[in-house]
CSV table of C-alpha atoms in Angstrom, one decimal:
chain,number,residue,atom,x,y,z
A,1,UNK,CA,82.2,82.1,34.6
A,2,UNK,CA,85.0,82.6,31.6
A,3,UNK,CA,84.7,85.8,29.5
A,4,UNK,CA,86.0,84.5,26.3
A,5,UNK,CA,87.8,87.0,24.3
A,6,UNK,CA,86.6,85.4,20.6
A,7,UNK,CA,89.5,83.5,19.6
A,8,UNK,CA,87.5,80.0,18.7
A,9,UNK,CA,84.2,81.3,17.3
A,10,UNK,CA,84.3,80.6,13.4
A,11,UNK,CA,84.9,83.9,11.6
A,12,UNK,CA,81.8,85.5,9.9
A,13,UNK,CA,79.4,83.4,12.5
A,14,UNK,CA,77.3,85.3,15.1
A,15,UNK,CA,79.5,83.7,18.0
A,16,UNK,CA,82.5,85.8,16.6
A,17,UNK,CA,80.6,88.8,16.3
A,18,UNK,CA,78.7,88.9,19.2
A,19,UNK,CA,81.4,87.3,21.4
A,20,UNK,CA,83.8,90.3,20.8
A,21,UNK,CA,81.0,93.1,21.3
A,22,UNK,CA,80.0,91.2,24.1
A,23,UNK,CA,83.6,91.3,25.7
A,24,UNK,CA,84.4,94.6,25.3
A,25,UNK,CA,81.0,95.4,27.1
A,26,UNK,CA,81.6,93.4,30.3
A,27,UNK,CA,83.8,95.9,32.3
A,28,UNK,CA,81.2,98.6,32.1
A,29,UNK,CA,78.7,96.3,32.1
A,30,UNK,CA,79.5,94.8,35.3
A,31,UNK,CA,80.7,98.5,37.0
A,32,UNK,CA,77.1,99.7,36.3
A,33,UNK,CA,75.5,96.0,38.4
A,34,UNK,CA,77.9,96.1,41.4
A,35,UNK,CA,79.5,92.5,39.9
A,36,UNK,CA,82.9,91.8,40.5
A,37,UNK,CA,84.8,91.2,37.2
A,38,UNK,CA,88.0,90.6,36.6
A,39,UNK,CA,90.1,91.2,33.3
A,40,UNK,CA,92.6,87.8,33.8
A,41,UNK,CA,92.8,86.8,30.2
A,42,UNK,CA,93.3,83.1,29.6
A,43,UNK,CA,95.7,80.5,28.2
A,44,UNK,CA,95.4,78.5,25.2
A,45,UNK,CA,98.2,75.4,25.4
A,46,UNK,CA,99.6,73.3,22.9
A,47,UNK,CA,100.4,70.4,25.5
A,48,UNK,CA,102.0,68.5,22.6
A,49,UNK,CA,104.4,70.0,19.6
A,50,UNK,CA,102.2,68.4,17.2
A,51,UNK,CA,99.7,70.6,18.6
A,52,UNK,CA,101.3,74.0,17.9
A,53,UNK,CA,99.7,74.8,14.2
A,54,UNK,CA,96.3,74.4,16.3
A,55,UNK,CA,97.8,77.6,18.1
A,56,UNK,CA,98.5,79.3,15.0
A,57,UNK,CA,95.1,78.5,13.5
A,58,UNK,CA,93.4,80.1,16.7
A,59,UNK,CA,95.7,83.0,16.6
A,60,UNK,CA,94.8,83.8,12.7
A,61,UNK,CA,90.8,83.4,13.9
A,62,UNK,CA,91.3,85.5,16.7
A,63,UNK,CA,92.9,88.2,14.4
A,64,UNK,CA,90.3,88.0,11.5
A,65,UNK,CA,87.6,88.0,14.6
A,66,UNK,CA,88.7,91.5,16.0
A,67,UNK,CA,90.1,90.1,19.4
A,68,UNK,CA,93.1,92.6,20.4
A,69,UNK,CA,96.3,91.9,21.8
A,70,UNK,CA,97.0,87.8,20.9
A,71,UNK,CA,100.4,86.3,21.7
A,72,UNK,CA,101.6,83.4,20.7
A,73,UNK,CA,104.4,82.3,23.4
A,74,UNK,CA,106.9,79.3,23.6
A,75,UNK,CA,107.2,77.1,27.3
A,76,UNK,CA,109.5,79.5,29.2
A,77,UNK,CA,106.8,82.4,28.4
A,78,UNK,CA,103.7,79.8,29.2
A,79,UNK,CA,105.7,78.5,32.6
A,80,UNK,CA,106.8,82.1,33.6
A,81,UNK,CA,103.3,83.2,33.6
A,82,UNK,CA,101.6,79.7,34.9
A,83,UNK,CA,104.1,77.5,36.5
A,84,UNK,CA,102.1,75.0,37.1
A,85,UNK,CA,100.8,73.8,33.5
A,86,UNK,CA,102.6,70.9,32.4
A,87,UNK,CA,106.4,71.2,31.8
A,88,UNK,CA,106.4,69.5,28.8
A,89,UNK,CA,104.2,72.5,27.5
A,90,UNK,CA,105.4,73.3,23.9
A,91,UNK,CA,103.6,76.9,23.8
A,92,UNK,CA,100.5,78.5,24.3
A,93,UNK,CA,98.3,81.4,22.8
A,94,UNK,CA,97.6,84.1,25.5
A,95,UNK,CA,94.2,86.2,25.4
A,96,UNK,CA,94.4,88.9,27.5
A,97,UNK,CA,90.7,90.1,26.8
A,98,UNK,CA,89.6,87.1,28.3
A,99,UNK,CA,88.3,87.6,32.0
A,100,UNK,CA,86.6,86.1,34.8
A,101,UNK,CA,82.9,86.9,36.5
A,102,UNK,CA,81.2,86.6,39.1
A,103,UNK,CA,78.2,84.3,36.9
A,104,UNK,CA,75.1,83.9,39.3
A,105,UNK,CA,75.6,87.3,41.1
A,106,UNK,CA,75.6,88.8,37.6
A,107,UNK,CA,72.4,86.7,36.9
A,108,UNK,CA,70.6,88.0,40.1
A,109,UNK,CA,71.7,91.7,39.6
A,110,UNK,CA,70.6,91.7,36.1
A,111,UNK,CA,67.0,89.7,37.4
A,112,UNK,CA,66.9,92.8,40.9
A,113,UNK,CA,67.9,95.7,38.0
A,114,UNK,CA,64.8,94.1,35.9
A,115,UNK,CA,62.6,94.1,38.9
A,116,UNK,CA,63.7,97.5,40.4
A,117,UNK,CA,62.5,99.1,36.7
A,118,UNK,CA,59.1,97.8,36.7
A,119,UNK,CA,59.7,93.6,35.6
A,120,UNK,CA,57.3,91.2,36.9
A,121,UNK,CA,58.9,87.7,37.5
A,122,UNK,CA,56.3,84.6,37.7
A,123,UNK,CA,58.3,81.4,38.9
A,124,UNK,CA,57.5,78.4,39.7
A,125,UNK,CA,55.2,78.9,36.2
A,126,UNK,CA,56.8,76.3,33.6
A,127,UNK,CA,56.1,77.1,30.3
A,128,UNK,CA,53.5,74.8,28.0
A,129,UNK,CA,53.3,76.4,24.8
A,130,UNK,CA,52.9,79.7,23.4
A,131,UNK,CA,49.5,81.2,22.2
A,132,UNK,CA,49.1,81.7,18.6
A,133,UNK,CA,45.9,83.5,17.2
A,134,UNK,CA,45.5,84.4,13.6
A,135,UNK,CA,49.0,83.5,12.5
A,136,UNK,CA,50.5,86.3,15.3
A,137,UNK,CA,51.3,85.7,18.9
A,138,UNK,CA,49.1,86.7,21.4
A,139,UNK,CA,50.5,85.3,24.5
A,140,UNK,CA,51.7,82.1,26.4
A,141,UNK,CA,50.1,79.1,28.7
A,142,UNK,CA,52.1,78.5,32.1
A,143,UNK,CA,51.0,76.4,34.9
A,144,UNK,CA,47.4,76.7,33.8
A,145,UNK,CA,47.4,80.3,33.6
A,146,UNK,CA,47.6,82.2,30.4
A,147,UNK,CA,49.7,85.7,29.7
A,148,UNK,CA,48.6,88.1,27.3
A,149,UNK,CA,51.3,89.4,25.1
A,150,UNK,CA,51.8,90.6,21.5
A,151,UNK,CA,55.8,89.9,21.4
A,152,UNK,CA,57.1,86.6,22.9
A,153,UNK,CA,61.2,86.2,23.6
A,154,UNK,CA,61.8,82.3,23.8
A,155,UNK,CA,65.3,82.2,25.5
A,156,UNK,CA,64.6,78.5,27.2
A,157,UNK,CA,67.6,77.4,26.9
A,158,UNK,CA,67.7,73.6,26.1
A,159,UNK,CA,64.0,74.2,26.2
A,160,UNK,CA,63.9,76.6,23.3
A,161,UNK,CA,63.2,74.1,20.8
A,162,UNK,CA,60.5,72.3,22.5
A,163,UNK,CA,58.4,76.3,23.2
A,164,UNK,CA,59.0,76.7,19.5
A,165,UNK,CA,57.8,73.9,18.2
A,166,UNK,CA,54.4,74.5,20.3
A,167,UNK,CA,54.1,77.8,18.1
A,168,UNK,CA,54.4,75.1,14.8
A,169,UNK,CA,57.9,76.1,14.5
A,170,UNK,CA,59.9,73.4,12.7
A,171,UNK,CA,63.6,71.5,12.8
A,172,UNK,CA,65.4,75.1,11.8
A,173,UNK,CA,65.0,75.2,15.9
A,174,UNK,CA,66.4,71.7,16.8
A,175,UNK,CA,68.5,71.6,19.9
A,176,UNK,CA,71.3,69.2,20.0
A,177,UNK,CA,71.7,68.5,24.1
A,178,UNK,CA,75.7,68.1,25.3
A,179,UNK,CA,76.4,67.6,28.8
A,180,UNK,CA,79.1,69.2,30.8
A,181,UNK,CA,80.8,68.1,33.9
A,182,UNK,CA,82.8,69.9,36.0
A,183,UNK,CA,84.6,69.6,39.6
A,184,UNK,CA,85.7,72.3,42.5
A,185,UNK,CA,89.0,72.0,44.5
A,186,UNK,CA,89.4,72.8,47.9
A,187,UNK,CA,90.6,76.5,48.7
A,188,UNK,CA,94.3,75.3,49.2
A,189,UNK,CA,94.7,75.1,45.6
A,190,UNK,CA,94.3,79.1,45.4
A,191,UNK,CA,97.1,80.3,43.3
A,192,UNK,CA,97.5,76.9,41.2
A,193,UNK,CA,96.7,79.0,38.2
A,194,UNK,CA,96.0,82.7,37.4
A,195,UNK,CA,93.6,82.7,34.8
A,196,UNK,CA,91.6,80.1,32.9
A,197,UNK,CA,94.0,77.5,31.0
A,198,UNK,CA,92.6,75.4,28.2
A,199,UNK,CA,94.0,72.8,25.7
A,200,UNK,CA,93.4,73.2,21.7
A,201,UNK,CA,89.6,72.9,21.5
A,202,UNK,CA,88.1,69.6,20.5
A,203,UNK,CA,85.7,68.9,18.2
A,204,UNK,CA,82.4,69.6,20.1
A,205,UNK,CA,84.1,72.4,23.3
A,206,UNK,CA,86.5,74.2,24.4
A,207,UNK,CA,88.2,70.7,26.2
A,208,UNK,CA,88.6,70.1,29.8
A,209,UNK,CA,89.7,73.5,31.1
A,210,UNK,CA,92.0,74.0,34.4
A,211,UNK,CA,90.2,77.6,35.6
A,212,UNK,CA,90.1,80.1,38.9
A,213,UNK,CA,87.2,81.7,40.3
A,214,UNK,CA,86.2,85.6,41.8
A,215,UNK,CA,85.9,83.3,44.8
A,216,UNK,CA,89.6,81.9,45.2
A,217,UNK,CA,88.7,78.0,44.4
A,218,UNK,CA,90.3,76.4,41.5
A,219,UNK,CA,87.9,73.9,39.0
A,220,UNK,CA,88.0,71.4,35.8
A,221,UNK,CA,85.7,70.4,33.7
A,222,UNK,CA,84.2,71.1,30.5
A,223,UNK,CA,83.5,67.8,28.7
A,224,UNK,CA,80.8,67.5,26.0
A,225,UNK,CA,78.6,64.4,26.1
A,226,UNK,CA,75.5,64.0,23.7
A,227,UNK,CA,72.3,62.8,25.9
A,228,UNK,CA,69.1,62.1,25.3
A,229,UNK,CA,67.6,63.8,28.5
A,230,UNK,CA,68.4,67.8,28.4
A,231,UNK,CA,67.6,67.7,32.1
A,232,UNK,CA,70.4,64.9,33.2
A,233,UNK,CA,72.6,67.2,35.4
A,234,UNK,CA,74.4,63.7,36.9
A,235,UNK,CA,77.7,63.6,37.5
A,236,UNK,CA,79.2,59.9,37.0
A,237,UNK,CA,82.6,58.2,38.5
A,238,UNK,CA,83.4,57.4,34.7
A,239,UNK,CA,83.5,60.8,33.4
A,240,UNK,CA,85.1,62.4,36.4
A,241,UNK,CA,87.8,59.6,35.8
A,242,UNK,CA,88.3,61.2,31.8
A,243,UNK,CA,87.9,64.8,32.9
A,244,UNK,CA,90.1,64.5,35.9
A,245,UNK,CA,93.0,62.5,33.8
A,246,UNK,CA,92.6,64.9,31.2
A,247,UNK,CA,93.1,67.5,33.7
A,248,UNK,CA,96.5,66.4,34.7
A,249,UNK,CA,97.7,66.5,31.5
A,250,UNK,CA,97.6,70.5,31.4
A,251,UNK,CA,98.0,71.0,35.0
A,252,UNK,CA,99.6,68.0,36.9
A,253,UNK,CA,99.3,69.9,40.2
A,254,UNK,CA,95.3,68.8,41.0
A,255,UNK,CA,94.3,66.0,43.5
A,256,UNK,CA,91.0,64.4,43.5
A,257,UNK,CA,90.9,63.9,46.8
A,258,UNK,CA,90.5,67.7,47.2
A,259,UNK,CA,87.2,68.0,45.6
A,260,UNK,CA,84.5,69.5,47.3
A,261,UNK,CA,81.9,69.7,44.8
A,262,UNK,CA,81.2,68.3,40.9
A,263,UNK,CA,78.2,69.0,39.3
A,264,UNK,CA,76.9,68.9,35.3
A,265,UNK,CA,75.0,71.1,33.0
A,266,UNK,CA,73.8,71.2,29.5
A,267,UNK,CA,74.8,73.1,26.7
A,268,UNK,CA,72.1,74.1,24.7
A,269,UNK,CA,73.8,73.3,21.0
A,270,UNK,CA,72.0,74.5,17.9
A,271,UNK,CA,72.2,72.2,14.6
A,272,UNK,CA,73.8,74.7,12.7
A,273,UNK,CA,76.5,75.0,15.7
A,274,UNK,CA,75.7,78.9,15.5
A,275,UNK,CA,73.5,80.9,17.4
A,276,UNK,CA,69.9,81.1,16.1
A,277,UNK,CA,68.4,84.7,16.8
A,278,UNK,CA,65.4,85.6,14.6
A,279,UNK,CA,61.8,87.5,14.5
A,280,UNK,CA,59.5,85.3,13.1
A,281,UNK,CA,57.0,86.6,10.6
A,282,UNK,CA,54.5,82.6,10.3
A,283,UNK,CA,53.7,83.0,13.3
A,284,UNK,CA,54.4,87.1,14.0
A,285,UNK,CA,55.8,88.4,16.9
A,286,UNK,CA,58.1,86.1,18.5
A,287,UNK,CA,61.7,86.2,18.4
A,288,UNK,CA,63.6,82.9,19.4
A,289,UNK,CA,67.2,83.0,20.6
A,290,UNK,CA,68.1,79.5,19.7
A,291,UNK,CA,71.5,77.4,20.8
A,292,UNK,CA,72.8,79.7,22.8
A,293,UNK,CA,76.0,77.8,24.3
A,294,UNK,CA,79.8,79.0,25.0
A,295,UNK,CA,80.3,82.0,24.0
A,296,UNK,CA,76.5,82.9,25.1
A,297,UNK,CA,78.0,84.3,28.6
A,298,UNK,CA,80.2,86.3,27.0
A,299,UNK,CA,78.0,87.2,24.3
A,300,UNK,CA,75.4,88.2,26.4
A,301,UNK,CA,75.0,92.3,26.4
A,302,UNK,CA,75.7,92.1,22.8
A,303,UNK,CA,73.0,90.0,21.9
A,304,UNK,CA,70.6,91.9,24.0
A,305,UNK,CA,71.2,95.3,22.1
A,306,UNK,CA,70.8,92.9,18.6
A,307,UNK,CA,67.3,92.2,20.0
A,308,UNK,CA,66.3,95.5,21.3
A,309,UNK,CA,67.3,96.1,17.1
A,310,UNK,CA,64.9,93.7,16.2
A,311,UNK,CA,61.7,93.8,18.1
A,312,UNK,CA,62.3,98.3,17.9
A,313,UNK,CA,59.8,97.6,14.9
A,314,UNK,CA,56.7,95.7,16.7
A,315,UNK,CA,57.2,97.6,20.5
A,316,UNK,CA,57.4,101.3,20.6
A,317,UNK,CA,60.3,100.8,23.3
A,318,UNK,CA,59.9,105.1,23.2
A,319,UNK,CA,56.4,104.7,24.3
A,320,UNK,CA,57.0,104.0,28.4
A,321,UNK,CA,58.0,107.9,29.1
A,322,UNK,CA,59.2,106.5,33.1
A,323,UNK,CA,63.1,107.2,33.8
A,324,UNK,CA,64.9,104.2,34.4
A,325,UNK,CA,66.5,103.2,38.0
A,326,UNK,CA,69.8,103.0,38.3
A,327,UNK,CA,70.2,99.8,40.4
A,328,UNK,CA,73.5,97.8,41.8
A,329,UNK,CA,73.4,94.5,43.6
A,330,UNK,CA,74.3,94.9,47.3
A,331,UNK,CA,77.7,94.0,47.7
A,332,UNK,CA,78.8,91.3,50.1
A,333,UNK,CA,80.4,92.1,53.4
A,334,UNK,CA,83.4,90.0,52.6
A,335,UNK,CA,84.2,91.9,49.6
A,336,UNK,CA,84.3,95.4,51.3
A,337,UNK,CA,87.5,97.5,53.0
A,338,UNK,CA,88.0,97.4,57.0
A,339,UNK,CA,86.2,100.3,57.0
A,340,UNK,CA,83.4,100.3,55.4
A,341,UNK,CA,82.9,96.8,57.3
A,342,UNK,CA,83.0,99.1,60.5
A,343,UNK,CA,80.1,101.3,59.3
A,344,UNK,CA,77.8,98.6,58.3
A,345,UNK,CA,78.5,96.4,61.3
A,346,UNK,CA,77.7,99.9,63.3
A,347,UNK,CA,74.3,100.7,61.4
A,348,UNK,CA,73.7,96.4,61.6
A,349,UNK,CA,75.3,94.2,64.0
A,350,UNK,CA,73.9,91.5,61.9
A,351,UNK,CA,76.9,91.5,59.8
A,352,UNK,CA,79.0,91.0,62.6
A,353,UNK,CA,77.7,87.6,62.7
A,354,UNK,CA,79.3,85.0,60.2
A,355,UNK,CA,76.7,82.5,59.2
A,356,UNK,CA,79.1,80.6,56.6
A,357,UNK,CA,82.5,80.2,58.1
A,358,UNK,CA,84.1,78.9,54.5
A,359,UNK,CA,83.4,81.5,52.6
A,360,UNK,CA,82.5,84.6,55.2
A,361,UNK,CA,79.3,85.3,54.9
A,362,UNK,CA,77.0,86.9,57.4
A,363,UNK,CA,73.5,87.4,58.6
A,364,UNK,CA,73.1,90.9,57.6
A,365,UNK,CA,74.0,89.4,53.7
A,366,UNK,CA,71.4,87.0,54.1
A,367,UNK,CA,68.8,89.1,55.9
A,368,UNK,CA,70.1,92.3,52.7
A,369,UNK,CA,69.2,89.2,50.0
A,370,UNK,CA,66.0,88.4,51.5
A,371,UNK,CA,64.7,91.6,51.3
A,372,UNK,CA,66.3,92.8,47.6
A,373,UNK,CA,64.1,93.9,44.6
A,374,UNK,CA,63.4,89.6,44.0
A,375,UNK,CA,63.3,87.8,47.3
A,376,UNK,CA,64.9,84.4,47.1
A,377,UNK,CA,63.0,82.0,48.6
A,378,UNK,CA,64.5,78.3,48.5
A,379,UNK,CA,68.0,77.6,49.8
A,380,UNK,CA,69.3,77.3,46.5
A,381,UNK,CA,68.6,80.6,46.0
A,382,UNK,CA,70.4,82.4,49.2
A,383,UNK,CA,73.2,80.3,48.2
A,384,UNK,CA,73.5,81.8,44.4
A,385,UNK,CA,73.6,84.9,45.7
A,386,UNK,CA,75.4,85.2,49.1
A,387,UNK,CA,78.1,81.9,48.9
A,388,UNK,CA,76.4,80.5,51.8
A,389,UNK,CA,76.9,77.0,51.5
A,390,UNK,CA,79.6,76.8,48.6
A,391,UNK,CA,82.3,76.5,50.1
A,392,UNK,CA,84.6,73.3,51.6
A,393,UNK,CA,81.7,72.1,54.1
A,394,UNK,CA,79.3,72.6,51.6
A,395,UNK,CA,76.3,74.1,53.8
A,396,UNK,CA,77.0,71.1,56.5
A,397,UNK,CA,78.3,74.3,59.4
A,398,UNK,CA,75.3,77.0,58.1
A,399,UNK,CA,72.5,75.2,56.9
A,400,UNK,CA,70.5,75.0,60.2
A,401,UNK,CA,71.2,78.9,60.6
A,402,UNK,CA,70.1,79.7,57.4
A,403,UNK,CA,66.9,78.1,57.6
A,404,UNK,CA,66.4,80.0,60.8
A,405,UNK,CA,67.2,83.1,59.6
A,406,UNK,CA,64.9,82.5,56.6
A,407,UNK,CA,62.2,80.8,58.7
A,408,UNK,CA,62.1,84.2,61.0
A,409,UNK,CA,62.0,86.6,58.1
A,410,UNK,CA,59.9,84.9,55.8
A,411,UNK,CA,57.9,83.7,59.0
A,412,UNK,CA,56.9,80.3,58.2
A,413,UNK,CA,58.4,77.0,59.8
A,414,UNK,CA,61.4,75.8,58.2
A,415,UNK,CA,60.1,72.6,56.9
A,416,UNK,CA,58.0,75.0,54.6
A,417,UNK,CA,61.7,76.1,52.9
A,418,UNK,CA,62.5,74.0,49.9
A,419,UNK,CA,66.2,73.5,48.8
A,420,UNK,CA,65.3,73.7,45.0
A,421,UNK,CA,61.5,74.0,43.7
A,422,UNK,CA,58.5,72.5,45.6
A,423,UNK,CA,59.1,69.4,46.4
A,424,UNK,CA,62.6,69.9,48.1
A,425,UNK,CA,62.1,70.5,51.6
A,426,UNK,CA,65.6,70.5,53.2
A,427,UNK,CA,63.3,69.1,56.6
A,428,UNK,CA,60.8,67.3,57.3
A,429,UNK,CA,60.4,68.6,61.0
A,430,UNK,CA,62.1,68.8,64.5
A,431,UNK,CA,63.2,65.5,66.1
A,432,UNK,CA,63.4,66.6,69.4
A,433,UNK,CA,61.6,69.7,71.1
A,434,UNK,CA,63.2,71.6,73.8
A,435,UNK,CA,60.8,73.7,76.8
C-alpha cells in the first residue's frame, strides 16, 4: 500500500513517467472515492557508509524523474525523524511525495464507482482465451460462455501473458513470475516507524522494507524470488528467516514472535523490466498492459488516462451521452468523529454492535458492505473491505458472527459461504443443534 514518489524507476522508462503522474494524482484521487490516504513520504537508508553513493545515485534519478522535494540527510537527521532504524545508519534519502493508502478499500471503491456508472462484473468467470475473428477481436471465452466485444483490455496480471498468447501474441509479452513475502506485527508495534523505510534497492526490488499501515500495524517484507508457478502465494520458515534478519538490520526493534500474519504474492515482471502498454494492430483491438509491478500502484490513474488516450481512436468514449455518478465508498464507523458515530448509531443501532473487537468493526459495516453497488459474497471479501478479521485474532473472535450476519442477509445456510472461491466453505455444518 506504498505510494512511491519515482525515485528508483530508470529515467526515460514508463515507470518514471507514469509513477510521478500517478503520485501527484493520488490525493484527489482518493478525496473523490472516500479512501483514506495519507501523504507520509518514506525513507531510503544507506545502512552501511559504503552504501551512501547508492543514495546519491537515487537522489540524481529522482531529480531527472520530476520527483519534488528530495533530501539527502546524515544519521542525526535519519534518527531524529525515525528513531528506531538502526543506529549505525550512515544516511538516508527522504521522499516526501511518498505516501501510504488504504490498497483494497481503494480496489473495492474503484470496482462500487465502476458498478454504480453502469459496469457489469462477471466473477467467478476465468478467462480461456480471447476471440479473434478476421485478424480483429471480437470478444473473449470465460467459463464456457463467450462475450462479445470489439476492444479487449488484458490487465491479468501474472496472467497477461498467458491471455495474450491465446490471441497468437508472441514472447514481446513474456512474464517473468517473482514472489514476494511479507509479515504483519502485532498492534503494539504502532509508532515503530512513521513512514515506509527501505534499504538501497537490490537488483530485482525495492529490498525488504520496514513499513506502517492506514490501519496502525507495522509490516516487512518485500523479497523477490523467481518461481515457476505464478500462483504459489506460500509463505516458507526459510524465507521468513532471510526477510526477518534482513529486517533487523534497518529496524532492530521487530520481534517475530509478534507476528500475526505473513502471506506472499507475485509480482508480475515484464522481460524488458518496464511496463508493456500497447494497442495491437495483428490482431486489432486489444490493448495489453503487460508487467505491471512496483510502481503499478502508484502508477495507477496515470496509466488509466494513457489508455483512455489510446483506445479514444477505436471507442467513441463521446458516444454514451448518460452523466456520470459521483460515487464514494461508505466510510467505516471506526474512522468517523464522536458525532457522527451518534447519528448513524441513532438512524442504525447495528453499528452499535462491534462484530471485530481488533480492529472495531460493526454490524451495520458489514450489513452497509453487503448491500454496496458489488455485493461481496465470500468471507474473503467482507474482510477486504471492512477489516473484519485482520486484525491480532485473525477472524478467530468474529468469524461465527460474520457468517451469521451474512447467512441472514444473503439468506442461505452458512455452510453455503465460501472463504475464497467455490470450493472454500469456511463449514461444513452444525455439530450440535439446540431446540
Amino acid at each position: 500500500a506504498v505510494i512511491h514518489g519515482g525515485h528508483d524507476a530508470k529515467p526515460g522508462t514508463l515507470k518514471a513517467k507514469f509513477n510521478v503522474l500517478g503520485n501527484r494524482m493520488y490525493p484527489q484521487w482518493c478525496q473523490d472515492l472516500g479512501v483514506m490516504f495519507k501523504q507520509t513520504g518514506l525513507v531510503v537508508v544507506a545502512v552501511q557508509p559504503q552504501k551512501l553513493p547508492g543514495l546519491d545515485r537515487l537522489y540524481q534519478r529522482g531529480r531527472t524523474n520530476g520527483v519534488k522535494g528530495l533530501a539527502l540527510m546524515g544519521r542525526d537527521q535519519l534518527l531524529d525523524m525515525e528513531p528506531h532504524v538502526n543506529p549505525r545508519a550512515a544516511g538516508a534519502l527522504f521522499v516526501p511525495t511518498a505516501g501510504l493508502v488504504q490498497i483494497q478499500r481503494l480496489v473495492i471503491a474503484l470496482a462500487e464507482h465502476a458498478a454504480a456508472n453502469g459496469v457489469h462484473f462477471f466473477f467467478e468467470h476465468e478467462v480461456e482465451k480471447i476471440l479473434v475473428e478476421n485478424n480483429a477481436a471480437k470478444g473473449v471465452a470465460a467459463a464456457g460462455c463467450h462475450f462479445d466485444a470489439g476492444l479487449v483490455i488484458n490487465c491479468a496480471g501474472v496472467d497477461s501473458e498467458n491471455i495474450a498468447r491465446s490471441a497468437g501474441l508472441g514472447d514481446k509479452y513474456k512474464i517473468v513470475p517473482r514472489k514476494a513475502e511479507y509479515y504483519l506485527l502485532d498492534k503494539k508495534y504502532k509508532g515503530l516507524v512513521s513512514r515506509p523505510c527501505f534499504p538501497i534497492p537490490a537488483k530485482h526490488g525495492k529490498g525488504i522494507a520496514i513499513f506502517t499501515t492506514l490501519n496502525g500495524n507495522v509490516g516487512f517484507g518485500g523479497n523477490a524470488l523467481e518461481v515457476q508457478d505464478r500462483h504459489d502465494l506460500s509463505t516458507t520458515e526459510e524465507d521468513f528467516q532471510d526477510v526477518y534478519v534482513k529486517a533487523q538490520e534497518l529496524v532492530p526493534g521487530i520481534a517475530g514472535k509478534d507476528l500475526i500474519t505473513g502471506f506472499g504474492g507475485i509480482r508480475s515482471k515484464s522481460v524488458t523490466n518496464d511496463f508493456i502498454i500497447d494497442l495491437t494492430d495483428q490482431p486489432s483491438g486489444i490493448v495489453n498492459l503487460n508487467g505491471i509491478d512496483s510502481p503499478g500502484l502508484t502508477s495507477a490513474p496515470a496509466i488509466a488516462q494513457y489508455v483512455i488516450r489510446l483506445i479514444s481512436g477505436v471507442v467513441d468514449l463521446k458516444k454514451d451521452s448518460r452523466k456520470r455518478k459521483h460515487y464514494k465508498i461508505k466510510p467505516l464507523f471506526r474512522d468517523l468523529d464522536f458525532k457522527q458515530k451518534e447519528r448513524w448509531t441513532k438512524k442504525d443501532p447495528r453499528y452499535g454492535r462491534i462484530v471485530c473487537r481488533c480492529e472495531q468493526v460493526t454490524e451495520g459495516d458489514i450489513v452497509g458492505a453487503i448491500h454496496a453497488p458489488i455485493a461481496p459474497r465470500t468471507v474473503d471479501a467482507i474482510k477486504f473491505k471492512t477489516g473484519a478479521g485482520t486484525g491480532r485474532c485473525q477472524g478467530s473472535f468474529d468469524l461465527e458472527r460474520v457468517l451469521a450476519i451474512m447467512s441472514r442477509e444473503y439468506q442461505i445456510p452458512a455452510e453455503a459461504i465460501q472463504k475464497k472461491e467455490q470450493g472454500s466453505p469456511m463449514v461444513i455444518g452444525k455439530t450440535k443443534v439446540y431446540d
